[in-house]
XYZ file of N, CA and C in Angstrom:
774
model
N -2.995 -1.678 -32.370
C -3.573 -1.104 -31.154
C -3.079 -1.829 -29.910
N -2.969 -3.180 -30.030
C -2.518 -3.962 -28.886
C -1.102 -3.584 -28.482
N -0.302 -3.184 -29.513
C 1.083 -2.827 -29.220
C 1.173 -1.587 -28.345
N 0.114 -0.771 -28.328
C 0.140 0.474 -27.568
C -0.412 0.299 -26.155
N -0.768 -0.901 -25.797
C -1.327 -1.136 -24.470
C -0.332 -0.718 -23.390
N -0.856 -0.082 -22.351
C -0.002 0.418 -21.276
C 0.588 -0.727 -20.464
N 1.797 -0.523 -20.003
C 2.444 -1.473 -19.107
C 2.502 -0.935 -17.681
N 1.608 0.001 -17.385
C 1.485 0.484 -16.014
C 0.613 -0.487 -15.220
N 0.836 -0.612 -13.918
C 0.022 -1.518 -13.097
C -1.462 -1.197 -13.214
N -2.273 -2.237 -13.252
C -3.713 -2.074 -13.419
C -4.461 -2.144 -12.095
N -3.761 -2.439 -11.015
C -4.379 -2.482 -9.690
C -4.368 -1.058 -9.127
N -5.405 -0.286 -9.447
C -5.379 1.151 -9.188
C -5.347 1.486 -7.695
N -5.941 0.649 -6.863
C -5.890 0.917 -5.431
C -4.478 0.902 -4.889
N -3.603 0.134 -5.539
C -2.218 0.045 -5.076
C -1.469 1.360 -5.270
N -1.909 2.195 -6.211
C -1.255 3.495 -6.391
C -1.385 4.324 -5.111
N -2.580 4.313 -4.516
C -2.775 5.041 -3.257
C -1.915 4.443 -2.162
N -1.836 3.106 -2.137
C -1.043 2.427 -1.113
C 0.443 2.740 -1.249
N 0.876 3.099 -2.442
C 2.271 3.491 -2.662
C 2.485 4.971 -2.371
N 1.645 5.823 -2.957
C 1.917 7.259 -2.974
C 1.657 7.948 -1.639
N 0.623 7.537 -0.916
C 0.349 8.216 0.356
C 1.460 7.984 1.387
N 1.956 6.763 1.575
C 3.081 6.598 2.501
C 4.344 7.332 2.056
N 4.637 7.297 0.749
C 5.827 8.010 0.273
C 5.693 9.509 0.503
N 4.515 10.052 0.206
C 4.281 11.478 0.430
C 4.420 11.820 1.905
N 3.898 10.952 2.753
C 3.999 11.179 4.199
C 5.450 11.212 4.653
N 6.227 10.227 4.223
C 7.629 10.174 4.618
C 8.412 11.384 4.157
N 8.166 11.807 2.915
C 8.891 12.963 2.375
C 8.450 14.265 3.036
N 7.142 14.394 3.304
C 6.620 15.650 3.839
C 6.906 15.816 5.327
N 6.940 14.711 6.065
C 7.226 14.819 7.497
C 8.678 15.203 7.762
N 9.560 14.797 6.870
C 10.981 15.096 7.049
C 11.496 16.056 5.999
N 12.779 15.962 5.726
C 13.398 16.785 4.691
C 13.624 15.916 3.453
N 13.462 16.489 2.277
C 13.679 15.705 1.047
C 15.165 15.519 0.752
N 15.847 14.790 1.613
C 17.272 14.541 1.410
C 17.478 13.617 0.215
N 18.719 13.510 -0.219
C 19.019 12.634 -1.353
C 18.617 11.198 -1.051
N 18.917 10.728 0.159
C 18.582 9.348 0.522
C 17.078 9.130 0.530
N 16.323 10.090 1.074
C 14.867 9.953 1.132
C 14.262 9.885 -0.265
N 14.704 10.780 -1.137
C 14.187 10.799 -2.509
C 14.573 9.526 -3.252
N 15.780 9.046 -3.041
C 16.234 7.829 -3.718
C 15.480 6.596 -3.220
N 15.195 6.530 -1.925
C 14.369 5.430 -1.413
C 12.991 5.455 -2.076
N 12.416 6.649 -2.189
C 11.102 6.778 -2.820
C 11.163 6.383 -4.292
N 12.216 6.806 -4.985
C 12.363 6.466 -6.402
C 12.503 4.960 -6.594
N 13.252 4.310 -5.710
C 13.407 2.856 -5.795
C 12.069 2.162 -5.593
N 11.278 2.649 -4.642
C 9.965 2.052 -4.386
C 9.051 2.188 -5.599
N 9.070 3.359 -6.229
C 8.243 3.568 -7.422
C 8.680 2.637 -8.548
N 9.985 2.519 -8.753
C 10.495 1.653 -9.822
C 10.080 0.204 -9.604
N 10.235 -0.282 -8.395
C 9.888 -1.679 -8.118
C 8.382 -1.895 -8.187
N 7.608 -0.880 -7.818
C 6.153 -0.974 -7.946
C 5.745 -1.097 -9.413
N 6.383 -0.311 -10.268
C 6.048 -0.321 -11.695
C 6.486 -1.604 -12.395
N 7.310 -2.408 -11.735
C 7.728 -3.680 -12.323
C 6.589 -4.693 -12.381
N 5.546 -4.476 -11.610
C 4.507 -5.508 -11.484
C 3.837 -5.847 -12.806
N 3.457 -4.820 -13.581
C 2.713 -5.104 -14.817
C 3.552 -5.840 -15.853
N 4.792 -5.396 -16.167
C 5.601 -6.185 -17.091
C 5.827 -7.607 -16.597
N 6.011 -7.768 -15.285
C 6.194 -9.107 -14.728
C 4.928 -9.936 -14.911
N 3.768 -9.312 -14.699
C 2.498 -10.025 -14.869
C 2.306 -10.462 -16.318
N 2.724 -9.618 -17.249
C 2.622 -9.977 -18.668
C 3.532 -11.154 -18.982
N 4.773 -11.096 -18.537
C 5.753 -12.133 -18.872
C 5.433 -13.476 -18.224
N 4.777 -13.460 -17.089
C 4.447 -14.714 -16.405
C 3.078 -15.253 -16.798
N 2.403 -14.568 -17.715
C 1.133 -15.073 -18.215
C -0.085 -14.707 -17.402
N 0.086 -13.882 -16.371
C -1.054 -13.484 -15.551
C -2.076 -12.708 -16.377
N -1.603 -11.929 -17.352
C -2.507 -11.147 -18.205
C -2.991 -11.938 -19.419
N -2.639 -13.208 -19.485
C -3.116 -14.047 -20.575
C -2.037 -14.337 -21.606
N -2.243 -15.437 -22.338
C -1.257 -15.862 -23.338
C -1.140 -14.859 -24.475
N -2.263 -14.270 -24.864
C -2.249 -13.301 -25.970
C -1.409 -12.078 -25.614
N -1.595 -11.559 -24.402
C -0.818 -10.392 -23.965
C 0.664 -10.730 -23.901
N 0.993 -11.917 -23.422
C 2.404 -12.306 -23.348
C 3.010 -12.414 -24.740
N 2.250 -12.930 -25.685
C 2.764 -13.070 -27.048
C 3.023 -11.716 -27.692
N 2.117 -10.791 -27.499
C 2.206 -9.498 -28.175
C 3.152 -8.533 -27.457
N 3.133 -8.576 -26.127
C 3.826 -7.541 -25.348
C 5.123 -8.005 -24.701
N 5.527 -9.246 -24.942
C 6.675 -9.785 -24.209
C 7.954 -8.980 -24.427
N 8.210 -8.531 -25.660
C 9.440 -7.781 -25.928
C 9.453 -6.466 -25.149
N 8.344 -5.731 -25.220
C 8.248 -4.471 -24.474
C 8.319 -4.714 -22.975
N 7.617 -5.745 -22.526
C 7.582 -6.033 -21.092
C 8.966 -6.406 -20.576
N 9.705 -7.187 -21.352
C 11.043 -7.604 -20.933
C 11.980 -6.394 -20.843
N 11.901 -5.520 -21.840
C 12.744 -4.323 -21.824
C 12.369 -3.404 -20.661
N 11.059 -3.234 -20.436
C 10.612 -2.380 -19.333
C 11.031 -2.962 -17.985
N 10.921 -4.279 -17.863
C 11.290 -4.923 -16.608
C 12.775 -4.742 -16.317
N 13.614 -4.908 -17.333
C 15.056 -4.720 -17.142
C 15.371 -3.286 -16.737
N 14.729 -2.335 -17.398
C 14.979 -0.928 -17.098
C 14.582 -0.591 -15.658
N 13.390 -1.043 -15.250
C 12.908 -0.732 -13.906
C 13.709 -1.466 -12.835
N 14.069 -2.704 -13.125
C 14.869 -3.468 -12.168
C 16.229 -2.807 -11.960
N 16.863 -2.409 -13.061
C 18.153 -1.738 -12.963
C 18.047 -0.391 -12.288
N 17.053 0.401 -12.702
C 16.880 1.719 -12.100
C 16.553 1.633 -10.619
N 15.675 0.690 -10.263
C 15.331 0.522 -8.854
C 16.519 0.078 -8.024
N 17.333 -0.818 -8.594
C 18.514 -1.302 -7.874
C 19.521 -0.176 -7.655
N 19.754 0.620 -8.692
C 20.706 1.735 -8.575
C 20.211 2.747 -7.545
N 18.918 3.111 -7.638
C 18.363 4.079 -6.689
C 18.410 3.535 -5.268
N 18.070 2.257 -5.106
C 18.074 1.663 -3.776
C 19.465 1.605 -3.167
N 20.443 1.177 -3.960
C 21.814 1.101 -3.456
C 22.360 2.489 -3.128
N 22.047 3.463 -3.984
C 22.496 4.830 -3.712
C 21.841 5.369 -2.447
N 20.554 5.041 -2.253
C 19.857 5.488 -1.046
C 20.516 4.920 0.201
N 20.836 3.636 0.161
C 21.505 2.998 1.300
C 22.865 3.646 1.554
N 23.560 4.002 0.483
C 24.876 4.624 0.612
C 24.778 5.981 1.299
N 23.768 6.776 0.921
C 23.628 8.128 1.468
C 22.907 8.153 2.817
N 22.156 7.106 3.133
C 21.311 7.124 4.327
C 22.121 6.916 5.601
N 21.517 7.329 6.715
C 22.143 7.070 8.011
C 21.791 5.649 8.465
N 22.431 5.151 9.515
C 22.211 3.764 9.943
C 20.755 3.427 10.264
N 20.014 4.373 10.849
C 18.614 4.100 11.183
C 17.782 3.826 9.933
N 17.977 4.644 8.915
C 17.228 4.457 7.671
C 17.631 3.161 6.979
N 18.906 2.819 7.048
C 19.361 1.556 6.450
C 18.698 0.367 7.138
N 18.579 0.458 8.446
C 17.922 -0.618 9.190
C 16.428 -0.670 8.863
N 15.815 0.497 8.738
C 14.372 0.563 8.505
C 13.966 -0.009 7.153
N 14.839 0.088 6.158
C 14.471 -0.400 4.831
C 14.310 -1.918 4.826
N 14.810 -2.579 5.855
C 14.636 -4.031 5.941
C 13.170 -4.411 6.134
N 12.367 -3.492 6.667
C 10.943 -3.792 6.879
C 10.222 -4.003 5.548
N 10.221 -3.023 4.625
C 9.562 -3.282 3.341
C 10.231 -4.378 2.528
N 11.559 -4.496 2.632
C 12.247 -5.558 1.887
C 11.792 -6.931 2.379
N 11.692 -7.099 3.686
C 11.254 -8.378 4.248
C 9.831 -8.709 3.808
N 8.979 -7.699 3.798
C 7.597 -7.919 3.345
C 7.570 -8.298 1.870
N 8.421 -7.642 1.073
C 8.491 -7.976 -0.345
C 8.946 -9.399 -0.579
N 9.925 -9.844 0.203
C 10.398 -11.230 0.096
C 9.287 -12.197 0.484
N 8.535 -11.865 1.536
C 7.431 -12.722 1.971
C 6.321 -12.790 0.926
N 6.175 -11.715 0.151
C 5.131 -11.662 -0.872
C 5.504 -12.437 -2.128
N 6.791 -12.614 -2.372
C 7.264 -13.206 -3.625
C 6.622 -14.551 -3.963
N 6.506 -15.505 -3.026
C 5.894 -16.791 -3.390
C 4.469 -16.655 -3.919
N 3.684 -15.764 -3.317
C 2.310 -15.564 -3.783
C 2.293 -14.980 -5.188
N 3.194 -14.039 -5.459
C 3.264 -13.431 -6.790
C 3.664 -14.471 -7.826
N 4.640 -15.302 -7.505
C 5.111 -16.320 -8.447
C 4.034 -17.362 -8.736
N 3.132 -17.582 -7.773
C 2.043 -18.538 -7.984
C 0.792 -17.874 -8.535
N 0.872 -16.562 -8.802
C -0.287 -15.851 -9.325
C -1.387 -15.656 -8.305
N -1.047 -15.642 -7.020
C -2.038 -15.500 -5.953
C -1.906 -14.158 -5.231
N -1.448 -13.145 -5.959
C -1.239 -11.844 -5.332
C -2.536 -11.119 -5.006
N -3.673 -11.602 -5.515
C -4.950 -10.947 -5.232
C -5.675 -11.556 -4.035
N -5.081 -12.553 -3.388
C -5.689 -13.085 -2.173
C -5.570 -12.058 -1.054
N -6.458 -12.156 -0.070
C -6.456 -11.173 1.012
C -5.134 -11.179 1.766
N -4.597 -12.362 2.029
C -3.327 -12.443 2.747
C -2.196 -11.769 1.998
N -2.115 -12.026 0.683
C -1.059 -11.420 -0.125
C -1.223 -9.908 -0.188
N -2.454 -9.439 -0.296
C -2.680 -7.995 -0.362
C -2.291 -7.320 0.950
N -2.511 -7.994 2.066
C -2.122 -7.419 3.357
C -0.602 -7.340 3.479
N 0.098 -8.352 2.980
C 1.567 -8.306 2.991
C 2.061 -7.164 2.102
N 1.422 -6.980 0.940
C 1.785 -5.861 0.062
C 1.555 -4.530 0.769
N 0.436 -4.416 1.464
C 0.147 -3.191 2.211
C 1.230 -2.935 3.254
N 1.671 -3.986 3.921
C 2.739 -3.831 4.918
C 4.022 -3.325 4.267
N 4.327 -3.848 3.077
C 5.539 -3.412 2.376
C 5.450 -1.945 1.978
N 4.316 -1.552 1.399
C 4.175 -0.178 0.916
C 4.046 0.809 2.073
N 3.265 0.462 3.089
C 3.154 1.340 4.260
C 4.498 1.466 4.966
N 5.256 0.374 4.951
C 6.561 0.383 5.603
C 7.570 1.305 4.954
N 7.296 1.768 3.728
C 8.220 2.699 3.080
C 8.273 4.049 3.779
N 7.275 4.335 4.629
C 7.362 5.555 5.437
C 8.633 5.530 6.286
N 9.031 4.352 6.726
C 10.161 4.240 7.655
C 11.484 4.683 7.038
N 11.974 4.043 5.960
C 13.257 4.497 5.417
C 13.198 5.901 4.836
N 12.084 6.224 4.165
C 11.969 7.562 3.567
C 11.940 8.628 4.657
N 11.111 8.408 5.676
C 11.007 9.388 6.752
C 12.284 9.513 7.564
N 12.854 8.375 7.959
C 14.075 8.413 8.770
C 15.239 9.024 8.006
N 15.300 8.767 6.703
C 16.356 9.378 5.890
C 16.200 10.891 5.827
N 14.972 11.370 6.066
C 14.723 12.806 6.067
C 14.737 13.430 7.445
N 15.114 12.648 8.459
C 15.235 13.207 9.802
C 14.033 13.021 10.698
N 13.042 12.236 10.279
C 11.867 11.986 11.116
C 12.252 11.050 12.260
N 11.686 11.280 13.434
C 11.969 10.422 14.578
C 11.356 9.038 14.375
N 11.992 8.038 14.985
C 11.522 6.655 14.870
C 10.056 6.531 15.269
N 9.695 7.108 16.407
C 8.334 6.942 16.928
C 7.299 7.495 15.962
N 7.564 8.671 15.404
C 6.623 9.276 14.469
C 6.543 8.476 13.180
N 7.677 8.001 12.697
C 7.682 7.207 11.465
C 6.891 5.914 11.643
N 7.077 5.248 12.778
C 6.341 4.009 13.039
C 4.844 4.269 13.148
N 4.467 5.341 13.826
C 3.047 5.660 13.964
C 2.412 5.948 12.608
N 3.115 6.717 11.770
C 2.590 7.021 10.438
C 2.445 5.751 9.611
N 3.450 4.886 9.669
C 3.373 3.622 8.933
C 2.213 2.772 9.432
N 2.008 2.750 10.746
C 0.912 1.962 11.317
C -0.445 2.504 10.893
N -0.573 3.827 10.859
C -1.838 4.434 10.421
C -2.164 4.036 8.991
N -1.168 4.100 8.114
C -1.423 3.726 6.721
C -1.704 2.244 6.591
N -1.003 1.430 7.353
C -1.258 -0.009 7.297
C -2.702 -0.306 7.696
N -3.139 0.239 8.813
C -4.508 -0.003 9.275
C -5.525 0.549 8.280
N -5.294 1.756 7.791
C -6.235 2.377 6.852
C -6.388 1.555 5.584
N -5.271 1.105 5.027
C -5.332 0.337 3.780
C -5.895 -1.066 4.006
N -5.595 -1.661 5.145
C -6.172 -2.980 5.447
C -7.690 -2.870 5.564
N -8.171 -1.829 6.224
C -9.615 -1.631 6.329
C -10.248 -1.480 4.948
N -9.608 -0.704 4.081
C -10.130 -0.536 2.728
C -10.138 -1.836 1.955
N -9.063 -2.594 2.066
C -8.958 -3.858 1.337
C -9.968 -4.879 1.842
N -10.109 -4.978 3.157
C -11.082 -5.914 3.727
C -12.502 -5.512 3.336
N -12.765 -4.215 3.255
C -14.084 -3.745 2.826
C -14.385 -4.182 1.403
N -13.427 -4.010 0.514
C -13.618 -4.422 -0.884
C -13.830 -5.929 -0.971
N -13.035 -6.687 -0.246
C -13.212 -8.144 -0.240
C -14.583 -8.520 0.323
N -15.028 -7.791 1.347
C -16.339 -8.067 1.924
C -17.472 -7.790 0.958
N -17.363 -6.702 0.206
C -18.384 -6.373 -0.794
C -18.462 -7.462 -1.852
N -17.312 -7.926 -2.302
C -17.296 -8.998 -3.302
C -17.860 -10.295 -2.728
N -17.491 -10.605 -1.486
C -17.942 -11.854 -0.868
C -19.449 -11.869 -0.646
N -20.036 -10.690 -0.395
C -21.475 -10.620 -0.150
C -22.291 -10.938 -1.395
N -21.681 -10.809 -2.571
C -22.406 -11.034 -3.825
C -21.834 -12.181 -4.642
N -20.797 -12.829 -4.101
C -20.181 -13.933 -4.832
C -19.781 -15.000 -3.826
N -20.514 -16.101 -3.818
C -20.331 -17.119 -2.793
C -18.951 -17.764 -2.837
N -18.321 -17.749 -3.993
C -17.009 -18.387 -4.116
C -15.880 -17.473 -3.665
N -16.206 -16.243 -3.271
C -15.188 -15.266 -2.880
C -15.256 -15.075 -1.368
N -14.183 -15.413 -0.669
C -14.157 -15.239 0.779
C -15.075 -16.224 1.472
N -15.556 -15.848 2.672
C -16.470 -16.684 3.442
C -17.720 -15.877 3.759
N -18.687 -16.532 4.387
C -19.925 -15.811 4.709
C -19.696 -14.736 5.765
N -18.563 -14.834 6.477
C -18.262 -13.849 7.511
C -17.501 -12.639 6.974
N -16.918 -12.748 5.795
C -16.083 -11.669 5.260
C -16.789 -10.319 5.215
N -18.064 -10.228 4.779
C -18.717 -8.911 4.712
C -18.860 -8.221 6.063
N -18.813 -8.998 7.159
C -19.017 -8.412 8.484
C -17.710 -7.984 9.154
N -16.598 -8.392 8.587
C -15.307 -8.107 9.223
C -15.060 -6.605 9.400
N -15.265 -5.759 8.361
C -14.990 -4.327 8.550
C -15.838 -3.690 9.639
N -17.089 -4.147 9.792
C -17.990 -3.554 10.784
C -17.472 -3.796 12.196
N -16.806 -4.914 12.399
C -16.237 -5.240 13.711
C -14.816 -4.695 13.839
N -14.022 -4.862 12.786
C -12.600 -4.524 12.846
C -12.356 -3.028 12.984
N -13.072 -2.209 12.208
C -12.824 -0.764 12.223
C -13.066 -0.149 13.604
N -14.240 -0.343 14.224
C -14.436 0.233 15.564
C -13.451 -0.316 16.594
N -13.102 -1.591 16.461
C -12.169 -2.191 17.414
C -10.800 -1.515 17.340
N -10.302 -1.290 16.120
C -8.992 -0.666 15.962
C -8.999 0.784 16.427
N -10.079 1.499 16.141
C -10.187 2.884 16.613
C -10.236 2.914 18.136
N -10.963 1.970 18.729
C -11.052 1.908 20.192
C -9.687 1.627 20.814
N -8.927 0.724 20.209
C -7.579 0.429 20.711
C -6.700 1.675 20.639
N -6.783 2.390 19.508
C -5.998 3.621 19.365
C -6.432 4.668 20.382
N -7.744 4.758 20.641
C -8.249 5.731 21.608
C -7.758 5.407 23.016
N -7.742 4.129 23.366
C -7.224 3.725 24.678
C -5.735 4.045 24.794
N -4.998 3.811 23.711
C -3.568 4.129 23.714
C -3.349 5.630 23.857
N -4.200 6.423 23.197
C -4.089 7.880 23.310
C -4.424 8.339 24.724
N -5.455 7.731 25.320
C -5.838 8.096 26.686
C -4.732 7.767 27.682
N -3.981 6.721 27.375
C -2.870 6.332 28.252
C -1.604 7.125 27.965
N -1.649 7.985 26.953
C -0.486 8.789 26.605
C 0.530 8.076 25.747
N 0.156 6.902 25.219
C 1.103 6.129 24.412
C 1.219 6.661 22.994
N 0.142 7.247 22.483
C 0.158 7.816 21.129
C -0.543 9.164 21.164
N -0.228 10.065 20.235
C -0.915 11.352 20.173
C -2.382 11.170 19.783
N -3.279 12.024 20.262
C -4.695 11.938 19.885
C -4.918 12.037 18.376
N -4.002 12.701 17.681
C -4.155 12.843 16.229
C -4.141 11.491 15.525
N -3.506 10.495 16.113
C -3.472 9.166 15.509
C -4.877 8.578 15.453
N -5.648 8.812 16.499
C -7.042 8.343 16.507
C -7.824 9.032 15.396
N -7.649 10.344 15.286
C -8.344 11.091 14.235
C -7.932 10.619 12.852
N -6.658 10.271 12.685
C -6.167 9.835 11.379
C -6.767 8.500 10.957
N -7.173 7.684 11.919
C -7.769 6.385 11.597
C -9.255 6.484 11.265
N -9.884 7.582 11.644
C -11.333 7.693 11.488
C -11.818 7.693 10.035
N -11.173 8.427 9.106
C -11.723 8.467 7.741
C -11.900 7.092 7.108
N -10.871 6.276 7.112
C -10.977 4.946 6.512
C -11.936 4.061 7.294
N -11.978 4.243 8.600
C -12.886 3.445 9.426
C -14.338 3.758 9.094
N -14.646 5.040 8.951
C -16.017 5.439 8.621
C -16.422 4.904 7.253
N -15.545 5.063 6.272
C -15.850 4.565 4.922
C -16.058 3.055 4.948
N -15.200 2.352 5.666
C -15.301 0.892 5.730
C -16.627 0.455 6.333
N -17.015 1.072 7.436
C -18.260 0.685 8.103
C -19.473 1.050 7.252
N -19.488 2.257 6.707
C -20.644 2.714 5.927
C -20.906 1.808 4.734
N -19.878 1.539 3.942
C -20.098 0.731 2.742
C -20.348 -0.738 3.077
N -19.831 -1.203 4.187
C -20.108 -2.580 4.596
C -21.555 -2.723 5.053
N -22.056 -1.734 5.783
C -23.445 -1.772 6.247
C -24.413 -1.609 5.081
N -24.065 -0.744 4.137
C -24.947 -0.506 2.989
C -25.002 -1.691 2.033
N -24.009 -2.582 2.110
C -23.952 -3.752 1.232
C -24.053 -3.333 -0.243
N -23.219 -2.411 -0.652
C -23.253 -1.934 -2.032
C -22.872 -3.066 -2.978
N -23.331 -2.951 -4.205
C -23.035 -3.966 -5.225
C -21.602 -3.780 -5.725
N -20.930 -4.871 -6.117
C -19.571 -4.740 -6.661
C -19.458 -3.775 -7.832
N -20.566 -3.542 -8.540
C -20.510 -2.560 -9.640
C -20.240 -1.152 -9.118
N -20.432 -0.939 -7.828
C -20.202 0.371 -7.215
C -18.811 0.487 -6.595
N -17.945 -0.449 -6.911
C -16.620 -0.435 -6.284
C -15.811 0.808 -6.647
N -16.077 1.385 -7.809
C -15.366 2.619 -8.164
C -15.692 3.735 -7.165
N -16.963 3.822 -6.771
C -17.370 4.818 -5.778
C -16.704 4.524 -4.439
N -16.673 3.242 -4.078
C -16.008 2.845 -2.834
C -14.531 3.237 -2.876
N -13.893 2.958 -4.009
C -12.476 3.272 -4.153
C -12.186 4.753 -4.006
N -12.975 5.580 -4.683
C -12.749 7.021 -4.589
C -13.074 7.555 -3.194
N -14.043 6.937 -2.531
C -14.347 7.334 -1.152
C -13.177 7.009 -0.233
N -12.567 5.855 -0.450
C -11.395 5.482 0.345
C -10.228 6.429 0.086
N -10.027 6.801 -1.175
C -8.947 7.736 -1.503
C -9.207 9.096 -0.853
N -10.462 9.544 -0.877
C -10.806 10.802 -0.211
C -10.492 10.724 1.277
N -10.831 9.583 1.879
C -10.480 9.380 3.283
C -8.979 9.388 3.504
N -8.234 8.827 2.548
C -6.768 8.831 2.642
C -6.211 10.251 2.602
N -6.815 11.100 1.792
C -6.373 12.497 1.723
C -6.564 13.176 3.081
N -7.722 12.936 3.690
C -7.981 13.511 5.018
C -6.975 12.976 6.034
N -6.701 11.686 5.966
C -5.715 11.083 6.868
C -4.341 11.716 6.684
N -3.948 11.932 5.431
C -2.658 12.561 5.144
C -2.583 13.955 5.757
N -3.643 14.730 5.595
C -3.670 16.086 6.148
C -3.528 16.046 7.668
N -4.230 15.114 8.301
C -4.161 15.002 9.763
C -2.749 14.629 10.213
N -2.138 13.671 9.528
C -0.783 13.250 9.894
C 0.215 14.395 9.750
N 0.105 15.133 8.654
C 1.058 16.221 8.425
C 0.813 17.390 9.374
N -0.455 17.628 9.714
C -0.771 18.722 10.631
C -0.336 18.397 12.055
N -0.342 17.105 12.374
C 0.023 16.702 13.740
C 1.520 16.783 13.965
């Protein structure tokens, strides 16, 4: 039975952090070869996490002993496939998209030390991961003909939305576990969400960003504030997670409609 254990990533919230930005980039532009290849490379490198976690002992000594052969083969396949897709994407992409891919790559490089030390679940590391995944809107979108300004705005919306969700989850855990975070962590979303929406609203009033950007930030902001105020128990995190995903769907619709 252990041999049949899945080697897919177990951090389910990260799937949303990967798929919503990729969907946004592809849907805002045209599904060119470069755009699709950038997305394929991102998926391949994302799927490398679980085999890597097994091989480095993050999933425990027993898992490494039983699954190491499968994990090593899967890691090689994904690393090779991701490299081929990424290089092909760079080859087919225009100069703007080639430049833009440096954003997620730089974030990935910055994240590497935390992953190697097994500290990828810290708030700082998760925010860097969010920056990398949200940043995939840039090369994917630009490769499909999306304008720089729109691609940056979409990436920023996803970054803010996912950071709010992540800080909310950390706050819920900190409120019920003294060793997790600080005593101020549960209050961060209540202050951060309205502040970010207010900044976006001021930017929209000044004509710096479209009003739709403010609307796109509201779903995650509302979910973050509501669950932070309610002080839900960590056992309810599944409900929180699905509420955040529902908010992400609304955000996606707003971005694409705008």
